[in-house]
Amino acid sequence: MNTLTRRNFLIAGAIGAAGALGLTGCGGTADQGSDSAEAAQEPEEQTARYAVGDTVETDLVRLTLNRAELAIALVNTLEIGTGFNIDNDYFCPKEYTAEEDADNPYVAPKGSTLVFYEILIENLDRDYLELDGSGQDEPFVSVSYDGETYSTEDFEEKKYGWMVRDIEGEQDWSSDTVTNLLAGVAEKDLFRAYVEAPFEPDSLSDPFEIAFTLPTVDGDTESFTFAINQ
């Protein structure tokens, strides 16, 4: 091999080595970019969602959501002579008819909807427990529909209209309408209630969420969200 040929060979080898190093460097950058893209696409951790029939609890209270529905009107009458009946439909959603509901106080005005819920509450504390009332820092119940969330300050009305105290014991029931929820001591109570929310759905079967905020022993709270019609 003459001097010129040898010189060209060395130059070519150096260029080839440099090219190989360049390719290796580019490959590393591409992998890092790919990793970053995958990390960016990873979904954020979402809050757990519960369904009708599920039970949630803190160290102070246990809550089961028996029913939750959007409604225009609620049943507002009981037949004369009706005694205690756990299966009655008082204060439950009904089909709205202008004639039947002319004097029904539980009808949503145009532009709003009644969000009905029935909950079973078990007080695990040693004293009465006010879950929904004026003394709470956070709203007991909130409703989310079509990307918007509504709570106490948004509701035109919020009422508990049918209650069964000590449902597994003496079963003392009341149809008096109240605005607060007070759980009995060491017993299970059943409550039917509604909030009047400022939206009108396309359909009463539209998906929505209802959340309940429950107290804990350390003075804090924990929120539980139920997905309805989803």
mmCIF file of C-alpha atoms in Angstrom:
data_model
loop_
_atom_site.group_PDB
_atom_site.id
_atom_site.type_symbol
_atom_site.label_atom_id
_atom_site.label_comp_id
_atom_site.label_asym_id
_atom_site.label_seq_id
_atom_site.Cartn_x
_atom_site.Cartn_y
_atom_site.Cartn_z
ATOM 1 C CA MET A 1 0.000 0.000 0.000
ATOM 2 C CA ASN A 2 1.527 3.329 -1.045
ATOM 3 C CA THR A 3 1.572 6.404 1.171
ATOM 4 C CA LEU A 4 -1.386 8.158 -0.546
ATOM 5 C CA THR A 5 -3.566 5.094 -0.462
ATOM 6 C CA ARG A 6 -2.748 4.461 3.169
ATOM 7 C CA ARG A 7 -3.557 8.108 4.036
ATOM 8 C CA ASN A 8 -6.968 7.863 2.277
ATOM 9 C CA PHE A 9 -7.725 4.635 4.100
ATOM 10 C CA LEU A 10 -7.048 6.205 7.511
ATOM 11 C CA ILE A 11 -9.173 9.232 6.681
ATOM 12 C CA ALA A 12 -12.052 7.015 5.557
ATOM 13 C CA GLY A 13 -11.779 4.959 8.742
ATOM 14 C CA ALA A 14 -11.885 8.065 10.904
ATOM 15 C CA ILE A 15 -14.962 9.373 9.071
ATOM 16 C CA GLY A 16 -16.687 6.017 9.470
ATOM 17 C CA ALA A 17 -15.981 5.924 13.208
ATOM 18 C CA ALA A 18 -17.248 9.482 13.625
ATOM 19 C CA GLY A 19 -20.413 8.575 11.710
ATOM 20 C CA ALA A 20 -20.981 5.570 13.958
ATOM 21 C CA LEU A 21 -20.607 7.730 17.063
ATOM 22 C CA GLY A 22 -23.016 10.280 15.582
ATOM 23 C CA LEU A 23 -25.638 7.602 14.953
ATOM 24 C CA THR A 24 -25.267 6.312 18.497
ATOM 25 C CA GLY A 25 -25.744 9.815 19.900
ATOM 26 C CA CYS A 26 -28.892 10.420 17.807
ATOM 27 C CA GLY A 27 -30.289 7.079 18.887
ATOM 28 C CA GLY A 28 -29.928 8.049 22.565
ATOM 29 C CA THR A 29 -31.698 11.373 22.023
ATOM 30 C CA ALA A 30 -34.579 9.703 20.179
ATOM 31 C CA ASP A 31 -35.066 7.179 23.000
ATOM 32 C CA GLN A 32 -35.171 9.949 25.590
ATOM 33 C CA GLY A 33 -37.681 11.863 23.526
ATOM 34 C CA SER A 34 -39.802 8.728 23.200
ATOM 35 C CA ASP A 35 -39.693 8.151 26.953
ATOM 36 C CA SER A 36 -40.732 11.757 27.593
ATOM 37 C CA ALA A 37 -43.630 11.455 25.145
ATOM 38 C CA GLU A 38 -44.832 8.249 26.776
ATOM 39 C CA ALA A 39 -44.617 9.842 30.227
ATOM 40 C CA ALA A 40 -46.616 12.827 29.013
ATOM 41 C CA GLN A 41 -49.301 10.502 27.624
ATOM 42 C CA GLU A 42 -49.722 8.567 30.863
ATOM 43 C CA PRO A 43 -53.156 9.411 32.330
ATOM 44 C CA GLU A 44 -53.305 11.201 35.660
ATOM 45 C CA GLU A 45 -54.532 9.206 38.624
ATOM 46 C CA GLN A 46 -58.304 9.643 38.881
ATOM 47 C CA THR A 47 -60.526 9.738 41.941
ATOM 48 C CA ALA A 48 -62.263 6.429 42.630
ATOM 49 C CA ARG A 49 -65.868 6.263 41.449
ATOM 50 C CA TYR A 50 -68.561 4.240 43.177
ATOM 51 C CA ALA A 51 -71.926 2.971 41.942
ATOM 52 C CA VAL A 52 -75.456 2.820 43.332
ATOM 53 C CA GLY A 53 -75.541 0.122 45.992
ATOM 54 C CA ASP A 54 -71.932 0.642 47.068
ATOM 55 C CA THR A 55 -70.968 1.393 50.663
ATOM 56 C CA VAL A 56 -68.244 3.877 51.653
ATOM 57 C CA GLU A 57 -67.004 4.774 55.099
ATOM 58 C CA THR A 58 -64.660 6.714 57.344
ATOM 59 C CA ASP A 59 -63.810 5.904 60.942
ATOM 60 C CA LEU A 60 -66.925 7.878 62.013
ATOM 61 C CA VAL A 61 -69.666 7.017 59.550
ATOM 62 C CA ARG A 62 -70.694 4.455 56.943
ATOM 63 C CA LEU A 63 -72.852 5.467 53.940
ATOM 64 C CA THR A 64 -74.658 3.322 51.367
ATOM 65 C CA LEU A 65 -76.229 4.984 48.311
ATOM 66 C CA ASN A 66 -79.452 3.083 47.607
ATOM 67 C CA ARG A 67 -80.779 5.319 44.811
ATOM 68 C CA ALA A 68 -79.876 8.475 42.918
ATOM 69 C CA GLU A 69 -81.931 9.942 40.060
ATOM 70 C CA LEU A 70 -82.683 13.138 38.172
ATOM 71 C CA ALA A 71 -86.334 14.089 38.488
ATOM 72 C CA ILE A 72 -88.881 16.777 37.716
ATOM 73 C CA ALA A 73 -91.303 15.798 40.497
ATOM 74 C CA LEU A 74 -91.435 13.648 43.636
ATOM 75 C CA VAL A 75 -94.327 11.724 45.175
ATOM 76 C CA ASN A 76 -95.849 13.975 47.829
ATOM 77 C CA THR A 77 -98.794 11.936 49.167
ATOM 78 C CA LEU A 78 -99.421 8.795 51.181
ATOM 79 C CA GLU A 79 -102.737 7.003 51.161
ATOM 80 C CA ILE A 80 -104.895 7.692 54.209
ATOM 81 C CA GLY A 81 -104.325 5.072 56.854
ATOM 82 C CA THR A 82 -100.939 4.052 55.534
ATOM 83 C CA GLY A 83 -98.806 2.726 58.348
ATOM 84 C CA PHE A 84 -95.071 2.232 58.344
ATOM 85 C CA ASN A 85 -93.975 0.633 55.107
ATOM 86 C CA ILE A 86 -90.314 0.500 54.202
ATOM 87 C CA ASP A 87 -91.237 -0.099 50.552
ATOM 88 C CA ASN A 88 -93.508 2.909 50.014
ATOM 89 C CA ASP A 89 -92.615 5.420 47.289
ATOM 90 C CA TYR A 90 -93.190 8.608 49.264
ATOM 91 C CA PHE A 91 -90.699 11.350 48.337
ATOM 92 C CA CYS A 92 -89.410 9.265 45.413
ATOM 93 C CA PRO A 93 -89.231 10.435 41.760
ATOM 94 C CA LYS A 94 -92.409 10.279 39.703
ATOM 95 C CA GLU A 95 -93.481 11.203 36.195
ATOM 96 C CA TYR A 96 -94.482 14.841 36.083
ATOM 97 C CA THR A 97 -97.986 15.694 34.897
ATOM 98 C CA ALA A 98 -99.261 19.261 35.021
ATOM 99 C CA GLU A 99 -102.715 18.316 36.344
ATOM 100 C CA GLU A 100 -101.588 15.890 39.076
ATOM 101 C CA ASP A 101 -98.702 18.077 40.220
ATOM 102 C CA ALA A 102 -100.469 21.438 40.210
ATOM 103 C CA ASP A 103 -100.236 21.630 44.013
ATOM 104 C CA ASN A 104 -97.166 19.451 44.469
ATOM 105 C CA PRO A 105 -94.451 21.392 46.349
ATOM 106 C CA TYR A 106 -91.778 18.979 45.122
ATOM 107 C CA VAL A 107 -91.586 20.027 41.463
ATOM 108 C CA ALA A 108 -88.520 21.532 39.799
ATOM 109 C CA PRO A 109 -89.161 24.907 38.156
ATOM 110 C CA LYS A 110 -88.165 25.365 34.524
ATOM 111 C CA GLY A 111 -84.394 25.540 34.142
ATOM 112 C CA SER A 112 -83.623 23.332 37.144
ATOM 113 C CA THR A 113 -83.779 19.673 38.170
ATOM 114 C CA LEU A 114 -84.357 17.751 41.360
ATOM 115 C CA VAL A 115 -81.481 15.411 42.167
ATOM 116 C CA PHE A 116 -83.013 12.700 44.358
ATOM 117 C CA TYR A 117 -80.979 10.396 46.568
ATOM 118 C CA GLU A 118 -81.709 7.726 49.153
ATOM 119 C CA ILE A 119 -78.922 6.906 51.597
ATOM 120 C CA LEU A 120 -78.446 4.503 54.477
ATOM 121 C CA ILE A 121 -76.307 6.028 57.235
ATOM 122 C CA GLU A 122 -74.617 4.097 60.018
ATOM 123 C CA ASN A 123 -73.192 6.305 62.743
ATOM 124 C CA LEU A 124 -69.992 4.747 64.132
ATOM 125 C CA ASP A 125 -69.468 7.528 66.670
ATOM 126 C CA ARG A 126 -70.545 7.515 70.337
ATOM 127 C CA ASP A 127 -72.818 10.531 69.965
ATOM 128 C CA TYR A 128 -75.273 12.027 67.501
ATOM 129 C CA LEU A 129 -73.541 13.072 64.310
ATOM 130 C CA GLU A 130 -74.682 16.039 62.220
ATOM 131 C CA LEU A 131 -73.620 15.271 58.666
ATOM 132 C CA ASP A 132 -75.508 17.982 56.815
ATOM 133 C CA GLY A 133 -76.246 21.329 58.391
ATOM 134 C CA SER A 134 -75.075 24.848 59.016
ATOM 135 C CA GLY A 135 -72.064 23.753 61.087
ATOM 136 C CA GLN A 136 -70.212 22.013 58.255
ATOM 137 C CA ASP A 137 -67.182 23.683 56.660
ATOM 138 C CA GLU A 138 -67.566 21.569 53.492
ATOM 139 C CA PRO A 139 -70.844 20.717 51.746
ATOM 140 C CA PHE A 140 -72.200 17.268 52.566
ATOM 141 C CA VAL A 141 -73.520 16.720 49.041
ATOM 142 C CA SER A 142 -72.476 18.016 45.626
ATOM 143 C CA VAL A 143 -73.623 17.181 42.110
ATOM 144 C CA SER A 144 -71.658 17.178 38.840
ATOM 145 C CA TYR A 145 -73.348 17.318 35.428
ATOM 146 C CA ASP A 146 -71.953 18.073 31.978
ATOM 147 C CA GLY A 147 -68.600 19.254 33.302
ATOM 148 C CA GLU A 148 -70.008 21.538 36.029
ATOM 149 C CA THR A 149 -70.147 20.880 39.775
ATOM 150 C CA TYR A 150 -72.850 22.290 42.048
ATOM 151 C CA SER A 151 -72.958 22.349 45.849
ATOM 152 C CA THR A 152 -74.676 24.102 48.752
ATOM 153 C CA GLU A 153 -74.428 27.678 47.510
ATOM 154 C CA ASP A 154 -75.769 26.634 44.091
ATOM 155 C CA PHE A 155 -78.847 24.736 45.289
ATOM 156 C CA GLU A 156 -82.121 26.604 45.416
ATOM 157 C CA GLU A 157 -83.435 23.974 47.841
ATOM 158 C CA LYS A 158 -82.135 20.966 49.756
ATOM 159 C CA LYS A 159 -84.587 18.883 51.746
ATOM 160 C CA TYR A 160 -84.851 15.597 53.593
ATOM 161 C CA GLY A 161 -88.476 14.532 53.407
ATOM 162 C CA TRP A 162 -88.658 10.906 54.497
ATOM 163 C CA MET A 163 -86.592 9.352 57.294
ATOM 164 C CA VAL A 164 -86.521 5.989 59.021
ATOM 165 C CA ARG A 165 -84.705 5.998 62.348
ATOM 166 C CA ASP A 166 -83.124 2.761 63.552
ATOM 167 C CA ILE A 167 -84.042 0.835 60.437
ATOM 168 C CA GLU A 168 -82.855 -2.467 61.923
ATOM 169 C CA GLY A 169 -84.608 -1.833 65.249
ATOM 170 C CA GLU A 170 -87.810 0.006 66.135
ATOM 171 C CA GLN A 171 -88.055 1.655 62.709
ATOM 172 C CA ASP A 172 -89.434 5.013 63.765
ATOM 173 C CA TRP A 173 -90.294 6.917 60.574
ATOM 174 C CA SER A 174 -91.152 10.493 59.707
ATOM 175 C CA SER A 175 -92.286 12.396 56.632
ATOM 176 C CA ASP A 176 -91.569 15.827 58.107
ATOM 177 C CA THR A 177 -89.400 17.936 55.798
ATOM 178 C CA VAL A 178 -86.098 19.155 57.255
ATOM 179 C CA THR A 179 -82.950 20.710 55.836
ATOM 180 C CA ASN A 180 -80.336 18.985 57.981
ATOM 181 C CA LEU A 181 -79.218 15.380 58.476
ATOM 182 C CA LEU A 182 -78.596 14.159 62.014
ATOM 183 C CA ALA A 183 -77.505 10.528 62.365
ATOM 184 C CA GLY A 184 -78.641 8.618 65.456
ATOM 185 C CA VAL A 185 -76.326 6.998 67.969
ATOM 186 C CA ALA A 186 -75.063 3.507 67.124
ATOM 187 C CA GLU A 187 -77.846 2.805 64.631
ATOM 188 C CA LYS A 188 -78.653 2.738 60.934
ATOM 189 C CA ASP A 189 -80.930 5.470 59.567
ATOM 190 C CA LEU A 190 -82.487 5.782 56.104
ATOM 191 C CA PHE A 191 -82.947 9.164 54.427
ATOM 192 C CA ARG A 192 -84.661 10.256 51.212
ATOM 193 C CA ALA A 193 -83.711 13.714 50.021
ATOM 194 C CA TYR A 194 -83.323 16.021 47.058
ATOM 195 C CA VAL A 195 -81.404 19.085 45.995
ATOM 196 C CA GLU A 196 -82.692 21.504 43.390
ATOM 197 C CA ALA A 197 -79.780 21.994 40.983
ATOM 198 C CA PRO A 198 -79.599 24.854 38.435
ATOM 199 C CA PHE A 199 -79.466 22.793 35.242
ATOM 200 C CA GLU A 200 -81.986 21.088 32.996
ATOM 201 C CA PRO A 201 -80.732 17.841 31.421
ATOM 202 C CA ASP A 202 -81.486 16.678 27.914
ATOM 203 C CA SER A 203 -82.826 13.484 29.495
ATOM 204 C CA LEU A 204 -83.521 12.385 33.063
ATOM 205 C CA SER A 205 -81.393 9.323 32.299
ATOM 206 C CA ASP A 206 -78.306 11.444 31.497
ATOM 207 C CA PRO A 207 -75.091 10.529 33.339
ATOM 208 C CA PHE A 208 -74.166 12.577 36.401
ATOM 209 C CA GLU A 209 -72.166 12.252 39.603
ATOM 210 C CA ILE A 210 -73.124 12.793 43.208
ATOM 211 C CA ALA A 211 -70.521 13.129 45.961
ATOM 212 C CA PHE A 212 -70.810 12.958 49.754
ATOM 213 C CA THR A 213 -68.292 14.410 52.213
ATOM 214 C CA LEU A 214 -67.984 12.484 55.488
ATOM 215 C CA PRO A 215 -66.188 13.480 58.704
ATOM 216 C CA THR A 216 -63.260 11.606 60.232
ATOM 217 C CA VAL A 217 -62.071 11.192 63.830
ATOM 218 C CA ASP A 218 -59.134 13.581 63.368
ATOM 219 C CA GLY A 219 -61.479 16.433 62.440
ATOM 220 C CA ASP A 220 -60.844 16.159 58.711
ATOM 221 C CA THR A 221 -63.203 14.967 55.972
ATOM 222 C CA GLU A 222 -63.169 12.510 53.084
ATOM 223 C CA SER A 223 -65.202 12.793 49.881
ATOM 224 C CA PHE A 224 -66.723 9.865 47.951
ATOM 225 C CA THR A 225 -68.044 10.208 44.393
ATOM 226 C CA PHE A 226 -70.772 8.009 42.874
ATOM 227 C CA ALA A 227 -71.182 7.763 39.088
ATOM 228 C CA ILE A 228 -74.840 7.492 38.022
ATOM 229 C CA ASN A 229 -76.171 6.251 34.647
ATOM 230 C CA GLN A 230 -72.632 5.520 33.439
#
